[in-house]
PDB file of C-alpha atoms in Angstrom:
ATOM      1  CA  UNK W   1      -7.999 -21.139  -1.213  1.00 54.00           C
ATOM      2  CA  UNK W   2      -6.367 -23.857  -1.281  1.00 55.00           C
ATOM      3  CA  UNK W   3      -3.462 -24.822   0.851  1.00 56.00           C
ATOM      4  CA  UNK W   4      -5.996 -23.982   4.142  1.00 65.00           C
ATOM      5  CA  UNK W   5      -7.054 -25.904   6.197  1.00 66.00           C
ATOM      6  CA  UNK W   6     -10.400 -23.938   8.348  1.00 72.00           C
ATOM      7  CA  UNK W   7     -11.724 -25.425  11.827  1.00 81.00           C
ATOM      8  CA  UNK W   8     -15.265 -24.684  12.962  1.00 82.00           C
ATOM      9  CA  UNK W   9     -13.947 -21.313  15.081  1.00 82.00           C
ATOM     10  CA  UNK W  10     -11.638 -20.038  11.595  1.00 81.00           C
ATOM     11  CA  UNK W  11     -14.260 -20.399   9.836  1.00 83.00           C
ATOM     12  CA  UNK W  12     -17.598 -18.734  12.081  1.00 83.00           C
ATOM     13  CA  UNK W  13     -13.832 -15.766  12.510  1.00 81.00           C
ATOM     14  CA  UNK W  14     -13.433 -15.378   8.678  1.00 85.00           C
ATOM     15  CA  UNK W  15     -18.329 -15.091   9.024  1.00 89.00           C
ATOM     16  CA  UNK W  16     -17.487 -12.365  11.263  1.00 89.00           C
ATOM     17  CA  UNK W  17     -15.101 -10.972   9.590  1.00 90.00           C
ATOM     18  CA  UNK W  18     -16.773 -10.398   6.226  1.00 91.00           C
ATOM     19  CA  UNK W  19     -20.004  -9.052   8.705  1.00 93.00           C
ATOM     20  CA  UNK W  20     -17.457  -6.448   9.805  1.00 93.00           C
ATOM     21  CA  UNK W  21     -15.928  -5.584   6.817  1.00 93.00           C
ATOM     22  CA  UNK W  22     -19.237  -4.913   5.157  1.00 94.00           C
ATOM     23  CA  UNK W  23     -20.596  -2.384   7.435  1.00 95.00           C
ATOM     24  CA  UNK W  24     -17.369  -0.055   7.253  1.00 95.00           C
ATOM     25  CA  UNK W  25     -18.079  -0.261   3.616  1.00 95.00           C
ATOM     26  CA  UNK W  26     -21.332   0.862   3.832  1.00 96.00           C
ATOM     27  CA  UNK W  27     -19.926   3.298   6.049  1.00 96.00           C
ATOM     28  CA  UNK W  28     -17.437   4.585   2.761  1.00 97.00           C
ATOM     29  CA  UNK W  29     -20.183   4.595   0.371  1.00 97.00           C
ATOM     30  CA  UNK W  30     -22.426   6.349   2.831  1.00 98.00           C
ATOM     31  CA  UNK W  31     -19.001   8.824   2.743  1.00 98.00           C
ATOM     32  CA  UNK W  32     -18.831   8.263  -1.218  1.00 98.00           C
ATOM     33  CA  UNK W  33     -21.798  10.126  -2.161  1.00 98.00           C
ATOM     34  CA  UNK W  34     -21.927  12.637   0.274  1.00 98.00           C
ATOM     35  CA  UNK W  35     -18.618  13.974  -1.611  1.00 98.00           C
ATOM     36  CA  UNK W  36     -20.217  13.593  -4.430  1.00 98.00           C
ATOM     37  CA  UNK W  37     -23.483  15.922  -2.585  1.00 98.00           C
ATOM     38  CA  UNK W  38     -21.097  18.326  -1.020  1.00 98.00           C
ATOM     39  CA  UNK W  39     -19.610  18.868  -4.250  1.00 97.00           C
ATOM     40  CA  UNK W  40     -23.113  18.886  -6.605  1.00 97.00           C
ATOM     41  CA  UNK W  41     -24.236  21.618  -3.788  1.00 97.00           C
ATOM     42  CA  UNK W  42     -21.762  23.493  -3.285  1.00 97.00           C
ATOM     43  CA  UNK W  43     -21.849  25.057  -6.644  1.00 96.00           C
ATOM     44  CA  UNK W  44     -25.896  25.536  -6.120  1.00 96.00           C
ATOM     45  CA  UNK W  45     -25.545  27.117  -2.780  1.00 96.00           C
ATOM     46  CA  UNK W  46     -22.417  28.531  -2.690  1.00 94.00           C
ATOM     47  CA  UNK W  47     -22.926  31.467  -4.553  1.00 88.00           C
ATOM     48  CA  UNK W  48     -20.055  34.837  -4.003  1.00 82.00           C
ATOM     49  CA  UNK W  49     -16.758  34.512  -1.512  1.00 81.00           C
ATOM     50  CA  UNK W  50     -17.337  32.557   1.514  1.00 81.00           C
ATOM     51  CA  UNK W  51     -18.559  34.175   4.469  1.00 88.00           C
ATOM     52  CA  UNK W  52     -17.476  33.917   8.113  1.00 89.00           C
ATOM     53  CA  UNK W  53     -20.127  30.668   8.624  1.00 91.00           C
ATOM     54  CA  UNK W  54     -22.792  29.308   7.399  1.00 91.00           C
ATOM     55  CA  UNK W  55     -25.732  30.755   6.661  1.00 92.00           C
ATOM     56  CA  UNK W  56     -29.192  29.583   7.670  1.00 94.00           C
ATOM     57  CA  UNK W  57     -30.099  30.003   3.468  1.00 94.00           C
ATOM     58  CA  UNK W  58     -27.358  28.264   2.422  1.00 96.00           C
ATOM     59  CA  UNK W  59     -27.956  25.401   4.661  1.00 96.00           C
ATOM     60  CA  UNK W  60     -30.693  25.455   3.775  1.00 97.00           C
ATOM     61  CA  UNK W  61     -30.280  25.059   0.575  1.00 97.00           C
ATOM     62  CA  UNK W  62     -27.671  22.489   0.891  1.00 98.00           C
ATOM     63  CA  UNK W  63     -30.541  19.893   2.885  1.00 98.00           C
ATOM     64  CA  UNK W  64     -33.079  20.715   0.115  1.00 98.00           C
ATOM     65  CA  UNK W  65     -30.149  20.160  -1.985  1.00 98.00           C
ATOM     66  CA  UNK W  66     -30.092  16.221  -1.495  1.00 98.00           C
ATOM     67  CA  UNK W  67     -33.120  15.700  -0.525  1.00 98.00           C
ATOM     68  CA  UNK W  68     -33.952  17.442  -4.911  1.00 98.00           C
ATOM     69  CA  UNK W  69     -31.711  15.363  -6.061  1.00 98.00           C
ATOM     70  CA  UNK W  70     -32.360  11.763  -4.664  1.00 98.00           C
ATOM     71  CA  UNK W  71     -35.834  12.622  -5.677  1.00 98.00           C
ATOM     72  CA  UNK W  72     -34.363  13.116  -9.018  1.00 98.00           C
ATOM     73  CA  UNK W  73     -32.819  10.405  -9.667  1.00 97.00           C
ATOM     74  CA  UNK W  74     -35.717   8.669  -8.556  1.00 97.00           C
ATOM     75  CA  UNK W  75     -37.516   9.796 -10.726  1.00 98.00           C
ATOM     76  CA  UNK W  76     -35.338   9.382 -13.642  1.00 98.00           C
ATOM     77  CA  UNK W  77     -35.364   5.486 -12.430  1.00 97.00           C
ATOM     78  CA  UNK W  78     -38.919   5.322 -12.439  1.00 97.00           C
ATOM     79  CA  UNK W  79     -39.530   7.081 -15.958  1.00 97.00           C
ATOM     80  CA  UNK W  80     -36.782   4.688 -17.591  1.00 97.00           C
ATOM     81  CA  UNK W  81     -38.044   2.145 -16.020  1.00 97.00           C
ATOM     82  CA  UNK W  82     -41.494   2.398 -17.487  1.00 96.00           C
ATOM     83  CA  UNK W  83     -39.483   3.594 -21.181  1.00 96.00           C
ATOM     84  CA  UNK W  84     -37.585  -0.065 -21.060  1.00 96.00           C
ATOM     85  CA  UNK W  85     -40.569  -2.267 -20.545  1.00 94.00           C
ATOM     86  CA  UNK W  86     -42.537   0.834 -23.531  1.00 91.00           C
ATOM     87  CA  UNK W  87     -39.659  -0.340 -25.475  1.00 87.00           C
ATOM     88  CA  UNK W  88     -39.769  -4.186 -24.955  1.00 70.00           C
ATOM     89  CA  UNK W  89     -43.025  -5.544 -27.108  1.00 57.00           C
TER      90      UNK W  89
ATOM     91  CA  UNK R  84      -3.757   7.196  14.994  1.00 46.00           C
ATOM     92  CA  UNK R  85      -1.995   5.277  16.727  1.00 48.00           C
ATOM     93  CA  UNK R  86      -0.650   2.811  14.375  1.00 45.00           C
ATOM     94  CA  UNK R  87      -0.586   4.730  10.953  1.00 45.00           C
ATOM     95  CA  UNK R  88       2.504   4.913   9.295  1.00 44.00           C
ATOM     96  CA  UNK R  89       3.947   1.705  11.092  1.00 48.00           C
ATOM     97  CA  UNK R  90       4.749  -1.755  10.468  1.00 47.00           C
ATOM     98  CA  UNK R  91       1.311  -3.531   9.488  1.00 47.00           C
ATOM     99  CA  UNK R  92       2.089  -7.619   9.187  1.00 47.00           C
ATOM    100  CA  UNK R  93       1.488  -7.840  13.055  1.00 47.00           C
ATOM    101  CA  UNK R  94       1.404 -11.666  13.372  1.00 45.00           C
ATOM    102  CA  UNK R  95       3.185 -12.481  10.488  1.00 46.00           C
ATOM    103  CA  UNK R  96       4.814 -15.022  12.788  1.00 45.00           C
ATOM    104  CA  UNK R  97       2.058 -16.484  13.486  1.00 51.00           C
ATOM    105  CA  UNK R  98       0.592 -16.256   9.651  1.00 50.00           C
ATOM    106  CA  UNK R  99      -3.022 -15.239  11.712  1.00 63.00           C
ATOM    107  CA  UNK R 100      -3.603 -11.858  12.257  1.00 75.00           C
ATOM    108  CA  UNK R 101      -6.722 -11.138  14.411  1.00 84.00           C
ATOM    109  CA  UNK R 102     -10.749 -10.140  13.805  1.00 84.00           C
ATOM    110  CA  UNK R 103      -9.483  -6.405  15.852  1.00 87.00           C
ATOM    111  CA  UNK R 104      -6.668  -6.527  13.997  1.00 90.00           C
ATOM    112  CA  UNK R 105      -7.858  -6.541  10.927  1.00 90.00           C
ATOM    113  CA  UNK R 106     -10.961  -4.347  10.694  1.00 92.00           C
ATOM    114  CA  UNK R 107      -8.435  -1.666  12.305  1.00 94.00           C
ATOM    115  CA  UNK R 108      -6.795  -1.687   9.401  1.00 94.00           C
ATOM    116  CA  UNK R 109      -9.823  -1.996   7.104  1.00 93.00           C
ATOM    117  CA  UNK R 110     -11.058   0.979   9.086  1.00 95.00           C
ATOM    118  CA  UNK R 111      -8.275   3.418   8.696  1.00 97.00           C
ATOM    119  CA  UNK R 112      -7.672   3.153   5.248  1.00 96.00           C
ATOM    120  CA  UNK R 113     -10.666   4.284   4.545  1.00 96.00           C
ATOM    121  CA  UNK R 114     -10.845   7.033   6.624  1.00 96.00           C
ATOM    122  CA  UNK R 115      -7.407   8.044   4.892  1.00 97.00           C
ATOM    123  CA  UNK R 116      -9.252   7.351   2.010  1.00 97.00           C
ATOM    124  CA  UNK R 117     -11.886   9.926   2.527  1.00 97.00           C
ATOM    125  CA  UNK R 118      -9.591  12.758   4.108  1.00 97.00           C
ATOM    126  CA  UNK R 119      -7.685  12.643  -0.152  1.00 98.00           C
ATOM    127  CA  UNK R 120     -11.589  13.070  -0.651  1.00 98.00           C
ATOM    128  CA  UNK R 121     -12.029  15.378   0.930  1.00 98.00           C
ATOM    129  CA  UNK R 122      -8.600  17.507   0.534  1.00 98.00           C
ATOM    130  CA  UNK R 123      -8.983  16.727  -3.055  1.00 98.00           C
ATOM    131  CA  UNK R 124     -12.701  18.237  -3.415  1.00 98.00           C
ATOM    132  CA  UNK R 125     -12.232  21.089  -1.321  1.00 98.00           C
ATOM    133  CA  UNK R 126      -9.312  22.533  -3.270  1.00 98.00           C
ATOM    134  CA  UNK R 127     -10.937  22.138  -6.359  1.00 97.00           C
ATOM    135  CA  UNK R 128     -14.130  24.632  -4.963  1.00 97.00           C
ATOM    136  CA  UNK R 129     -11.227  26.570  -3.226  1.00 97.00           C
ATOM    137  CA  UNK R 130      -9.445  27.192  -5.810  1.00 97.00           C
ATOM    138  CA  UNK R 131     -12.128  28.606  -8.032  1.00 95.00           C
ATOM    139  CA  UNK R 132     -13.884  30.743  -5.307  1.00 95.00           C
ATOM    140  CA  UNK R 133     -10.502  32.677  -4.330  1.00 96.00           C
ATOM    141  CA  UNK R 134      -7.717  32.492  -7.122  1.00 95.00           C
ATOM    142  CA  UNK R 135      -9.540  35.015 -10.315  1.00 93.00           C
ATOM    143  CA  UNK R 136      -6.619  35.648 -12.161  1.00 94.00           C
ATOM    144  CA  UNK R 137      -3.383  33.566 -10.594  1.00 96.00           C
ATOM    145  CA  UNK R 138      -0.537  35.956 -10.050  1.00 95.00           C
ATOM    146  CA  UNK R 139       2.932  35.107  -8.628  1.00 96.00           C
ATOM    147  CA  UNK R 140       2.976  34.537  -5.449  1.00 96.00           C
ATOM    148  CA  UNK R 141      -0.949  33.783  -3.354  1.00 95.00           C
ATOM    149  CA  UNK R 142      -1.758  37.823  -1.946  1.00 95.00           C
ATOM    150  CA  UNK R 143      -3.278  37.251   1.855  1.00 96.00           C
ATOM    151  CA  UNK R 144      -6.553  38.832   0.767  1.00 95.00           C
ATOM    152  CA  UNK R 145      -5.958  35.126  -0.924  1.00 96.00           C
ATOM    153  CA  UNK R 146      -5.032  33.104   1.860  1.00 96.00           C
ATOM    154  CA  UNK R 147      -8.072  34.459   3.090  1.00 96.00           C
ATOM    155  CA  UNK R 148     -10.182  33.426   0.734  1.00 96.00           C
ATOM    156  CA  UNK R 149      -8.552  29.789   1.099  1.00 96.00           C
ATOM    157  CA  UNK R 150      -9.546  29.249   4.645  1.00 96.00           C
ATOM    158  CA  UNK R 151     -12.977  30.906   5.833  1.00 96.00           C
ATOM    159  CA  UNK R 152     -13.723  28.742   2.039  1.00 97.00           C
ATOM    160  CA  UNK R 153     -11.913  25.993   4.184  1.00 97.00           C
ATOM    161  CA  UNK R 154     -14.776  26.289   6.714  1.00 96.00           C
ATOM    162  CA  UNK R 155     -17.038  26.223   4.829  1.00 97.00           C
ATOM    163  CA  UNK R 156     -16.296  23.418   2.754  1.00 97.00           C
ATOM    164  CA  UNK R 157     -16.173  21.499   6.032  1.00 97.00           C
ATOM    165  CA  UNK R 158     -19.183  23.149   7.140  1.00 97.00           C
ATOM    166  CA  UNK R 159     -21.257  21.881   4.140  1.00 97.00           C
ATOM    167  CA  UNK R 160     -20.261  19.082   4.076  1.00 98.00           C
ATOM    168  CA  UNK R 161     -21.567  17.904   7.150  1.00 98.00           C
ATOM    169  CA  UNK R 162     -24.228  19.900   6.990  1.00 98.00           C
ATOM    170  CA  UNK R 163     -24.359  17.133   3.551  1.00 98.00           C
ATOM    171  CA  UNK R 164     -24.061  14.623   5.846  1.00 98.00           C
ATOM    172  CA  UNK R 165     -26.927  15.041   7.998  1.00 98.00           C
ATOM    173  CA  UNK R 166     -29.908  15.790   5.693  1.00 98.00           C
ATOM    174  CA  UNK R 167     -28.473  12.324   3.418  1.00 98.00           C
ATOM    175  CA  UNK R 168     -28.604  10.635   7.143  1.00 98.00           C
ATOM    176  CA  UNK R 169     -31.645  11.915   7.610  1.00 98.00           C
ATOM    177  CA  UNK R 170     -33.206  10.824   3.964  1.00 98.00           C
ATOM    178  CA  UNK R 171     -32.460   7.387   4.743  1.00 97.00           C
ATOM    179  CA  UNK R 172     -34.232   6.993   7.851  1.00 97.00           C
ATOM    180  CA  UNK R 173     -37.320   8.164   6.584  1.00 96.00           C
ATOM    181  CA  UNK R 174     -36.846   6.190   2.923  1.00 95.00           C
ATOM    182  CA  UNK R 175     -35.731   2.812   5.737  1.00 94.00           C
ATOM    183  CA  UNK R 176     -38.801   3.517   8.090  1.00 94.00           C
ATOM    184  CA  UNK R 177     -41.487   3.672   4.955  1.00 90.00           C
ATOM    185  CA  UNK R 178     -40.998   0.822   4.447  1.00 84.00           C
TER     186      UNK R 178
END
C-alpha cells in the first residue's frame, strides 16, 4: 500500500476491521451452505404439491437430511484420504 | 433498509471511512446477495413444482401454488439453518 502512512491507531483500526470482516465472511459462508443444503434436501423431503404448512414428517426429514449430508461428506473425505495414502506407496 | 441505494461514498472528503460504516456496507452487500440467492433457488424449485404445462398465463391455481411453495421453501430454509447450526455446535463441543 505505497504512499500510505499508517500511524499506530490506524493500524489498530485496520486489524479490527479485518477481524470484523472475517466474522461477516464466516456468516456468509454459513448462509451459502444453508442454501446448498436446502436445495438438495427440498428434493429429498418435499414431495407432492406444496402444503399449507410444513408437516412434522417433512421437518424431521430436512433435519436428518442435513446431518446425513454432512456425514456423507465426512465419510467420503476419510475414505478418499485413505485411498490417497494407500496409493502413495 | 437505511443506506440501501444511497450514496456509499461518504467520507470521500476526508479520504477515510470509519470501521462502523464499512462494516455496515459489508453487511448490506452480504444481505442483498443472500436474498438474491434465496429468490433464485426458490424460483427454480417452485417453478418445477407448480408449473406443469406452461400455458399462456399463470392461472389462479398456479399462483396459489407458487405462494404456498414460497412459504414452504422459507420454512424449509429456516429448518435447515437451525439444523446446520445445531450440528456445528455439536461438532465444536466434541473438539
